[in-house]
Coordinates of C-alpha atoms in Angstrom, one line a residue:
X1 CA 152.8 184.1 -21.9
X2 CA 151.9 187.1 -19.7
X3 CA 155.1 188.7 -18.2
X4 CA 154.2 190.2 -14.8
X5 CA 157.7 190.8 -13.4
X6 CA 158.7 194.3 -14.5
X7 CA 160.0 195.2 -11.1
X8 CA 162.8 192.7 -11.7
X9 CA 163.4 193.7 -15.3
X10 CA 161.2 195.5 -17.7
X11 CA 161.0 194.3 -21.3
X12 CA 163.3 196.2 -23.7
X13 CA 161.5 199.3 -24.9
X14 CA 161.2 199.6 -28.7
X15 CA 163.0 203.0 -28.6
X16 CA 165.9 201.4 -26.6
X17 CA 166.2 198.7 -29.3
X18 CA 166.3 201.2 -32.1
X19 CA 168.9 203.4 -30.3
X20 CA 171.0 200.4 -29.4
X21 CA 171.2 199.2 -33.0
X22 CA 171.9 202.6 -34.3
X23 CA 174.7 203.4 -31.8
X24 CA 176.4 200.0 -32.5
X25 CA 177.3 201.5 -35.9
X26 CA 178.1 205.1 -34.7
X27 CA 179.3 204.7 -31.1
X28 CA 181.9 202.0 -31.1
X29 CA 184.9 204.2 -30.8
X30 CA 186.7 205.6 -27.7
X31 CA 184.9 208.8 -26.7
X32 CA 188.1 210.0 -25.1
X33 CA 189.9 210.2 -28.5
X34 CA 190.2 213.3 -30.6
X35 CA 189.8 211.8 -34.1
X36 CA 186.6 211.8 -36.0
X37 CA 185.2 208.5 -34.7
X38 CA 186.1 209.4 -31.1
X39 CA 184.4 212.8 -31.5
X40 CA 181.3 211.1 -32.8
X41 CA 181.2 208.7 -29.9
X42 CA 181.7 211.7 -27.5
X43 CA 178.8 213.5 -29.0
X44 CA 176.6 210.5 -28.4
X45 CA 177.8 210.1 -24.8
X46 CA 177.2 213.8 -24.0
X47 CA 173.8 213.7 -25.6
X48 CA 172.8 210.7 -23.5
X49 CA 174.1 212.3 -20.3
X50 CA 172.1 215.5 -21.0
X51 CA 168.9 213.5 -21.7
X52 CA 169.4 211.4 -18.5
X53 CA 170.1 214.5 -16.4
X54 CA 167.0 216.2 -17.7
X55 CA 164.9 213.1 -16.7
X56 CA 166.5 213.0 -13.3
X57 CA 166.4 216.7 -12.7
X58 CA 170.1 217.4 -12.2
X59 CA 173.0 218.9 -14.0
X60 CA 174.7 216.9 -16.6
X61 CA 178.1 217.1 -14.8
X62 CA 176.5 215.6 -11.7
X63 CA 175.6 212.4 -13.4
X64 CA 177.8 209.5 -14.4
X65 CA 177.0 206.1 -16.0
X66 CA 178.0 202.9 -14.2
X67 CA 178.0 199.2 -15.2
X68 CA 174.8 198.5 -13.2
X69 CA 172.4 200.0 -10.6
X70 CA 174.1 197.9 -7.9
X71 CA 177.5 199.4 -8.8
X72 CA 175.9 202.8 -8.6
X73 CA 174.6 202.2 -5.1
X74 CA 177.9 200.7 -3.9
X75 CA 180.0 203.5 -5.4
X76 CA 177.6 206.1 -4.1
X77 CA 177.5 204.8 -0.5
X78 CA 181.3 204.2 -0.3
X79 CA 182.2 207.5 -1.9
X80 CA 179.8 209.6 0.3
X81 CA 181.0 207.9 3.5
X82 CA 184.6 208.4 2.5
X83 CA 184.0 212.0 1.6
X84 CA 182.5 212.7 5.1
X85 CA 184.8 210.5 7.2
X86 CA 185.9 213.6 9.2
X87 CA 182.3 214.0 10.3
X88 CA 181.9 210.4 11.4
X89 CA 181.2 206.9 10.3
X90 CA 177.5 206.5 11.2
X91 CA 175.2 205.3 8.4
X92 CA 171.4 205.3 8.4
X93 CA 169.3 202.9 6.2
X94 CA 165.7 201.7 6.2
X95 CA 164.9 198.1 7.0
X96 CA 163.4 197.5 3.6
X97 CA 166.2 198.8 1.4
X98 CA 167.3 196.8 -1.7
X99 CA 169.9 194.2 -0.9
X100 CA 172.6 196.3 -2.7
X101 CA 172.2 199.0 0.0
X102 CA 172.1 196.6 2.9
X103 CA 175.2 194.8 1.6
X104 CA 177.0 198.1 1.3
X105 CA 176.0 198.8 4.9
X106 CA 177.3 195.4 6.0
X107 CA 180.7 196.1 4.4
X108 CA 180.8 199.5 6.1
X109 CA 180.0 198.0 9.5
X110 CA 182.6 195.2 9.0
X111 CA 185.1 198.0 8.4
X112 CA 184.4 199.6 11.8
X113 CA 181.5 201.9 10.9
X114 CA 178.1 202.0 12.6
X115 CA 174.7 201.4 11.0
X116 CA 171.3 202.4 12.2
X117 CA 168.3 200.6 10.6
X118 CA 165.0 202.5 10.6
X119 CA 161.9 200.4 11.0
X120 CA 158.8 200.6 8.8
X121 CA 155.1 200.2 9.5
X122 CA 152.9 197.4 8.3
X123 CA 152.6 199.0 4.8
X124 CA 156.4 199.1 4.4
X125 CA 156.7 202.9 4.8
X126 CA 159.2 204.8 7.1
X127 CA 158.2 207.6 9.4
X128 CA 160.3 210.7 8.7
X129 CA 160.5 211.4 12.4
X130 CA 162.2 208.0 12.8
X131 CA 165.0 209.2 10.5
X132 CA 165.2 212.4 12.5
X133 CA 165.6 210.4 15.7
X134 CA 168.3 208.2 14.1
X135 CA 170.4 211.2 13.1
X136 CA 173.5 211.8 15.3
X137 CA 176.4 214.2 15.3
X138 CA 178.6 211.7 13.6
X139 CA 176.1 210.6 10.9
X140 CA 177.9 210.7 7.6
X141 CA 175.1 209.5 5.3
X142 CA 171.5 208.4 5.2
X143 CA 169.9 206.1 2.5
X144 CA 166.3 205.7 1.5
X145 CA 164.7 204.0 -1.5
X146 CA 162.1 206.0 -3.4
X147 CA 159.8 203.0 -3.7
X148 CA 160.0 199.5 -2.5
X149 CA 161.0 196.8 -5.0
X150 CA 158.9 194.0 -3.4
X151 CA 155.6 195.6 -2.3
X152 CA 155.6 198.9 -4.3
X153 CA 155.2 201.2 -1.3
X154 CA 156.4 204.8 -2.1
X155 CA 158.6 206.4 0.6
X156 CA 158.3 210.0 1.9
X157 CA 161.6 210.9 0.3
X158 CA 160.9 214.7 0.3
X159 CA 160.1 214.8 4.0
X160 CA 163.2 212.6 4.9
X161 CA 165.4 214.7 2.7
X162 CA 164.2 217.9 4.5
X163 CA 165.1 216.3 7.9
X164 CA 168.5 215.2 6.7
X165 CA 169.2 218.6 5.0
X166 CA 168.4 220.4 8.2
X167 CA 171.0 218.2 10.0
X168 CA 173.6 218.7 7.3
X169 CA 173.5 215.0 6.3
X170 CA 173.4 213.9 2.7
X171 CA 170.6 211.6 1.6
X172 CA 171.2 208.9 -1.0
X173 CA 168.1 207.8 -2.8
X174 CA 167.8 204.4 -4.6
X175 CA 165.4 205.4 -7.4
X176 CA 165.6 202.1 -9.4
X177 CA 161.9 201.3 -9.1
X178 CA 160.5 204.8 -9.6
X179 CA 162.7 206.8 -12.0
X180 CA 160.8 205.6 -15.1
X181 CA 157.6 207.1 -13.7
X182 CA 158.9 210.5 -12.7
X183 CA 161.5 212.6 -11.0
X184 CA 162.2 211.9 -7.3
X185 CA 160.9 214.8 -5.2
X186 CA 162.8 216.5 -2.5
X187 CA 166.2 218.0 -1.8
X188 CA 168.2 214.7 -2.0
X189 CA 172.0 214.7 -2.4
X190 CA 172.8 211.4 -4.2
X191 CA 170.7 209.2 -6.4
X192 CA 171.2 205.7 -8.0
X193 CA 169.1 203.9 -10.6
X194 CA 169.3 201.0 -13.1
X195 CA 168.3 201.1 -16.8
X196 CA 166.8 197.6 -17.0
X197 CA 164.1 198.7 -14.6
X198 CA 162.6 201.2 -17.0
X199 CA 163.0 199.2 -20.3
X200 CA 166.6 200.1 -21.1
X201 CA 169.3 197.4 -21.6
X202 CA 170.8 195.6 -18.7
X203 CA 174.4 196.6 -17.6
X204 CA 173.7 200.3 -17.3
X205 CA 173.2 202.3 -14.1
X206 CA 173.5 205.9 -13.2
X207 CA 174.8 207.7 -10.2
X208 CA 174.1 211.4 -9.4
X209 CA 176.2 213.3 -6.9
X210 CA 174.9 216.9 -6.4
X211 CA 177.4 219.7 -6.4
X212 CA 178.5 220.6 -2.9
X213 CA 178.3 217.0 -1.6
X214 CA 181.6 215.8 -0.3
X215 CA 182.5 212.7 -2.2
X216 CA 185.7 210.6 -2.5
X217 CA 185.6 207.9 -5.1
X218 CA 186.9 204.6 -3.8
X219 CA 189.2 202.1 -5.5
X220 CA 191.9 202.7 -8.2
X221 CA 191.6 206.0 -10.0
X222 CA 190.3 206.3 -13.6
X223 CA 189.9 209.3 -15.8
X224 CA 186.5 208.2 -17.2
X225 CA 183.2 209.3 -15.8
X226 CA 184.8 211.8 -13.4
X227 CA 186.7 209.0 -11.8
X228 CA 183.5 207.5 -10.3
X229 CA 182.9 204.6 -12.8
X230 CA 186.2 203.2 -14.1
X231 CA 186.4 201.3 -17.4
X232 CA 185.5 201.8 -21.0
X233 CA 181.9 203.1 -21.3
X234 CA 179.3 200.7 -22.9
X235 CA 178.2 203.5 -25.2
X236 CA 175.6 201.7 -27.2
X237 CA 173.9 200.6 -24.0
X238 CA 174.2 204.0 -22.4
X239 CA 172.6 205.7 -25.5
X240 CA 169.8 203.1 -25.4
X241 CA 169.2 203.6 -21.7
X242 CA 168.9 207.4 -22.0
X243 CA 166.6 207.1 -25.1
X244 CA 164.3 204.7 -23.4
X245 CA 164.1 206.8 -20.2
X246 CA 163.0 209.8 -22.2
X247 CA 160.5 207.6 -24.1
X248 CA 158.9 206.0 -21.0
X249 CA 158.7 209.4 -19.3
X250 CA 156.7 210.7 -22.3
X251 CA 154.2 207.8 -21.8
X252 CA 154.3 207.7 -18.0
X253 CA 151.2 209.8 -17.1
X254 CA 148.8 207.9 -19.3
X255 CA 150.3 204.5 -18.6
X256 CA 150.4 205.0 -14.9
X257 CA 146.7 205.8 -14.8
X258 CA 145.9 202.6 -16.8
X259 CA 148.2 200.3 -14.7
X260 CA 146.8 201.7 -11.4
X261 CA 143.3 200.7 -12.5
X262 CA 144.6 197.2 -13.3
X263 CA 146.4 196.8 -10.0
X264 CA 143.4 198.1 -8.1
X265 CA 141.4 195.4 -9.8
X266 CA 143.8 192.8 -8.5
X267 CA 144.0 194.3 -5.0
X268 CA 140.2 194.2 -4.7
X269 CA 139.4 190.9 -6.4
X270 CA 142.1 188.6 -5.1
X271 CA 140.8 188.6 -1.5
X272 CA 137.3 188.2 -2.9
X273 CA 138.0 185.1 -4.9
X274 CA 140.9 183.5 -2.9
X275 CA 140.2 182.8 0.8
X276 CA 142.9 183.5 3.4
X277 CA 144.9 186.1 1.5
X278 CA 146.7 189.2 2.8
X279 CA 147.3 192.0 0.3
X280 CA 150.4 193.9 1.5
X281 CA 151.9 197.3 0.8
X282 CA 150.4 200.8 1.0
X283 CA 147.0 200.9 -0.8
X284 CA 147.5 204.5 -2.0
X285 CA 151.2 205.6 -2.0
X286 CA 152.5 202.9 -4.3
X287 CA 154.0 202.3 -7.7
X288 CA 151.4 202.2 -10.5
X289 CA 152.0 198.6 -11.7
X290 CA 152.9 196.7 -8.5
X291 CA 150.7 194.7 -6.3
X292 CA 151.7 192.0 -3.8
X293 CA 149.7 189.5 -1.8
X294 CA 150.4 186.4 0.3
X295 CA 148.3 183.2 0.5
X296 CA 148.0 181.2 3.7
X297 CA 148.9 177.5 3.5
X298 CA 150.7 177.8 0.2
X299 CA 154.2 176.8 -0.8
X300 CA 155.5 179.9 -2.7
X301 CA 157.8 178.0 -5.0
X302 CA 155.0 175.5 -6.0
X303 CA 152.6 178.3 -6.6
X304 CA 154.9 180.2 -8.9
X305 CA 155.7 177.1 -10.9
X306 CA 152.0 176.4 -11.3
X307 CA 151.3 180.0 -12.4
X308 CA 154.2 179.7 -14.9
X309 CA 152.6 176.6 -16.3
X310 CA 149.4 178.5 -16.6
X311 CA 151.2 181.2 -18.6
X312 CA 152.1 183.9 -16.0
X313 CA 155.5 185.0 -15.1
X314 CA 155.4 186.4 -11.5
X315 CA 157.9 186.7 -8.7
X316 CA 157.8 186.3 -4.9
X317 CA 159.4 187.5 -1.7
X318 CA 158.5 184.2 0.0
X319 CA 161.2 182.3 1.8
X320 CA 160.2 179.2 -0.2
X321 CA 161.5 180.7 -3.4
X322 CA 164.8 181.8 -2.1
X323 CA 168.0 179.7 -2.3
X324 CA 168.7 180.6 1.3
X325 CA 165.3 179.5 2.5
X326 CA 165.1 182.7 4.6
X327 CA 162.1 185.0 4.7
X328 CA 162.2 188.2 2.6
X329 CA 163.8 190.9 4.7
X330 CA 161.1 193.3 3.4
X331 CA 158.1 191.2 4.5
X332 CA 159.9 190.4 7.8
X333 CA 160.4 194.1 8.5
X334 CA 156.7 194.8 7.7
X335 CA 155.6 192.0 10.0
X336 CA 153.3 190.5 7.3
X337 CA 152.7 187.0 6.0
X338 CA 155.6 185.7 3.8
X339 CA 154.3 182.2 2.8
X340 CA 152.6 182.0 -0.6
X341 CA 153.8 185.5 -1.5
X342 CA 153.2 186.7 -5.1
X343 CA 154.4 190.0 -6.6
X344 CA 152.6 191.1 -9.7
X345 CA 154.5 194.0 -11.4
X346 CA 152.9 194.9 -14.7
X347 CA 155.1 196.3 -17.5
X348 CA 153.8 199.2 -19.6
X349 CA 151.5 198.0 -22.3
X350 CA 150.1 195.1 -20.3
X351 CA 146.7 194.1 -21.8
X352 CA 143.7 194.2 -19.5
X353 CA 142.8 190.8 -20.9
X354 CA 145.9 189.3 -19.4
X355 CA 145.0 190.6 -15.9
X356 CA 141.5 189.2 -16.2
X357 CA 142.8 185.8 -17.2
X358 CA 145.2 185.9 -14.2
X359 CA 142.3 186.6 -11.9
X360 CA 140.4 183.6 -13.4
X361 CA 143.3 181.2 -13.1
X362 CA 144.5 182.2 -9.7
X363 CA 141.7 180.8 -7.4
X364 CA 141.9 177.3 -8.9
X365 CA 145.7 177.3 -8.8
X366 CA 145.9 178.3 -5.1
X367 CA 143.2 175.7 -4.3
X368 CA 145.1 173.0 -6.1
X369 CA 148.4 173.8 -4.2
X370 CA 146.6 173.9 -0.9
X371 CA 145.0 170.5 -1.6
X372 CA 148.4 169.0 -2.4
X373 CA 149.7 170.2 1.0
X374 CA 146.7 169.0 2.9
X375 CA 145.8 172.5 4.1
X376 CA 142.6 173.1 6.1
X377 CA 139.6 174.8 4.5
X378 CA 137.8 177.7 6.0
X379 CA 134.7 175.5 6.5
X380 CA 136.6 173.0 8.7
X381 CA 135.9 173.0 12.4
X382 CA 137.2 170.6 15.0
X383 CA 135.5 169.7 18.4
X384 CA 137.2 171.2 21.4
X385 CA 139.2 169.0 23.7
X386 CA 140.9 169.8 27.0
X387 CA 144.6 170.6 27.6
X388 CA 147.3 172.2 25.5
X389 CA 148.8 170.7 22.3
X390 CA 152.3 170.4 20.9
X391 CA 152.8 170.4 17.1
X392 CA 156.2 169.0 16.1
X393 CA 157.1 170.6 12.8
X394 CA 160.8 170.2 13.1
X395 CA 162.5 169.6 9.8
X396 CA 159.5 170.8 7.8
X397 CA 159.5 174.1 5.8
X398 CA 156.7 176.7 5.9
X399 CA 153.9 176.7 5.2
X400 CA 153.7 173.2 6.8
X401 CA 154.2 174.4 10.4
X402 CA 151.3 176.9 9.8
X403 CA 149.1 174.3 8.2
X404 CA 149.6 171.9 11.1
X405 CA 148.8 174.8 13.6
X406 CA 145.6 175.6 11.7
X407 CA 144.5 171.9 11.8
X408 CA 144.8 171.6 15.6
X409 CA 143.8 175.1 16.9
X410 CA 140.2 173.9 17.2
X411 CA 141.3 171.0 19.3
X412 CA 142.0 173.2 22.3
X413 CA 139.5 175.2 24.3
X414 CA 139.3 178.9 24.1
X415 CA 142.2 180.1 26.3
X416 CA 144.2 176.9 25.6
X417 CA 147.5 177.0 23.8
X418 CA 149.3 175.3 20.9
X419 CA 153.1 175.0 21.0
X420 CA 154.6 174.8 17.5
X421 CA 158.1 173.4 17.3
X422 CA 159.9 174.6 14.2
X423 CA 163.4 175.1 12.9
X424 CA 162.4 177.1 9.9
X425 CA 163.2 180.8 10.2
X426 CA 160.1 181.7 8.2
X427 CA 157.9 180.4 11.1
X428 CA 159.1 183.4 13.2
X429 CA 157.2 185.6 10.7
X430 CA 154.4 183.4 9.4
X431 CA 153.0 182.1 12.7
X432 CA 152.4 185.6 14.2
X433 CA 151.0 186.7 10.8
X434 CA 148.6 183.8 10.8
X435 CA 147.4 184.7 14.3
X436 CA 146.6 188.2 13.3
X437 CA 144.7 187.0 10.2
X438 CA 142.7 184.4 12.1
X439 CA 142.0 186.3 15.3
X440 CA 144.2 184.1 17.5
X441 CA 146.7 185.4 20.2
X442 CA 150.4 185.0 19.5
X443 CA 152.0 184.6 22.9
X444 CA 155.6 184.6 21.8
X445 CA 158.5 182.2 21.3
X446 CA 161.0 180.4 23.5
X447 CA 164.0 178.2 23.0
X448 CA 163.4 174.5 22.5
X449 CA 165.7 171.5 22.7
X450 CA 165.7 171.7 18.9
X451 CA 164.6 174.8 17.0
X452 CA 162.1 177.2 18.5
X453 CA 158.8 176.8 20.3
X454 CA 156.1 179.3 19.1
X455 CA 153.2 179.7 21.5
X456 CA 149.7 180.4 20.2
X457 CA 146.6 180.9 22.5
X458 CA 143.2 180.2 21.1
X459 CA 141.0 183.4 21.3
X460 CA 138.1 182.5 19.1

């Protein structure tokens, strides 16, 4: 089985396993106690903090360990906002932040605060000038991920940090996806990350608050981790997390170069061997091992199941693989195709042979899924007929509305329109994306008696 979902959780690094087992014997005592076992546990905790701080590029007393990366984000956002409440309650986030950041923003807004969401371009990147424009006199905090978790696009953190610093606004960086590859550049103020993203054990996050940043921890007070992460430290997991971060950093330069070559191979060959595919994300400024593409006329859940049967573990941002049946907020913000979305995120050590086998299996797998759904082929052409058409796709999930649109677009003359009726939220994203991919004009949407009517004008 080829595991291609490192962006969700990287396999446990061998160094993490060794450190975890060793610290289970040595680090079980309370590091706050003064007896021998407690002092031994404290030495392990201090050493782990020093190692993690060196990898981040901060002081050891600026870093605390949390029960998860999500907890680090929530604590960081809440504490920074509370610490600067006299300045105001305005929060800035990008439209493609991880759900942990967006959920924290929702809680802040529900409590009376205001939130500005900065848009991204079609590659998923923000423009630093957009952050500058969003800054206000009452802005308390800005948030920006270092790299996107779904499409791998790296963000201009240093430039945004400079803009925020000039305005006196702290910037919190979610570095979960990038910290294993290197330090986050720029003069940022707070940083959050998660150990299981770089090959450490799950259940360990880290939160960095630079000296001089006004910060007020929220919730009941606790004497542990500077009051910022209450509860008994999971010391064996913390030691393993720090050890694995140091290990992956030592291997990062060589492994990044190797994985970039493999993902470049995927980016180049998938559109060549699979018709009607859109490769998304920045082609240059991106994580070494992540590549994402979307396939027209494909049910994402079915495609992932078929790839799993073929021996490949991949993930998706497609609405069809979500329990909410809603399009990925990242793909939606980028304005790209969401149906049939596949994210390949290669863990360190991925054999080139596994990538080659994936590229051999993928075309037939996509073709089989399309055939089951009755999708049109690129060779199909229908004779023109007069008038406009209505496609009733109510009650049918994407990609079916898009498939039905593709089947009938040739039935109207150039300049004629097709009105697609759909009550699937994904259609709002996928129909315009289909139009851009196929050279047709997306006119817009309008309310219908049931659902929404999407208007498409035939251009070619």
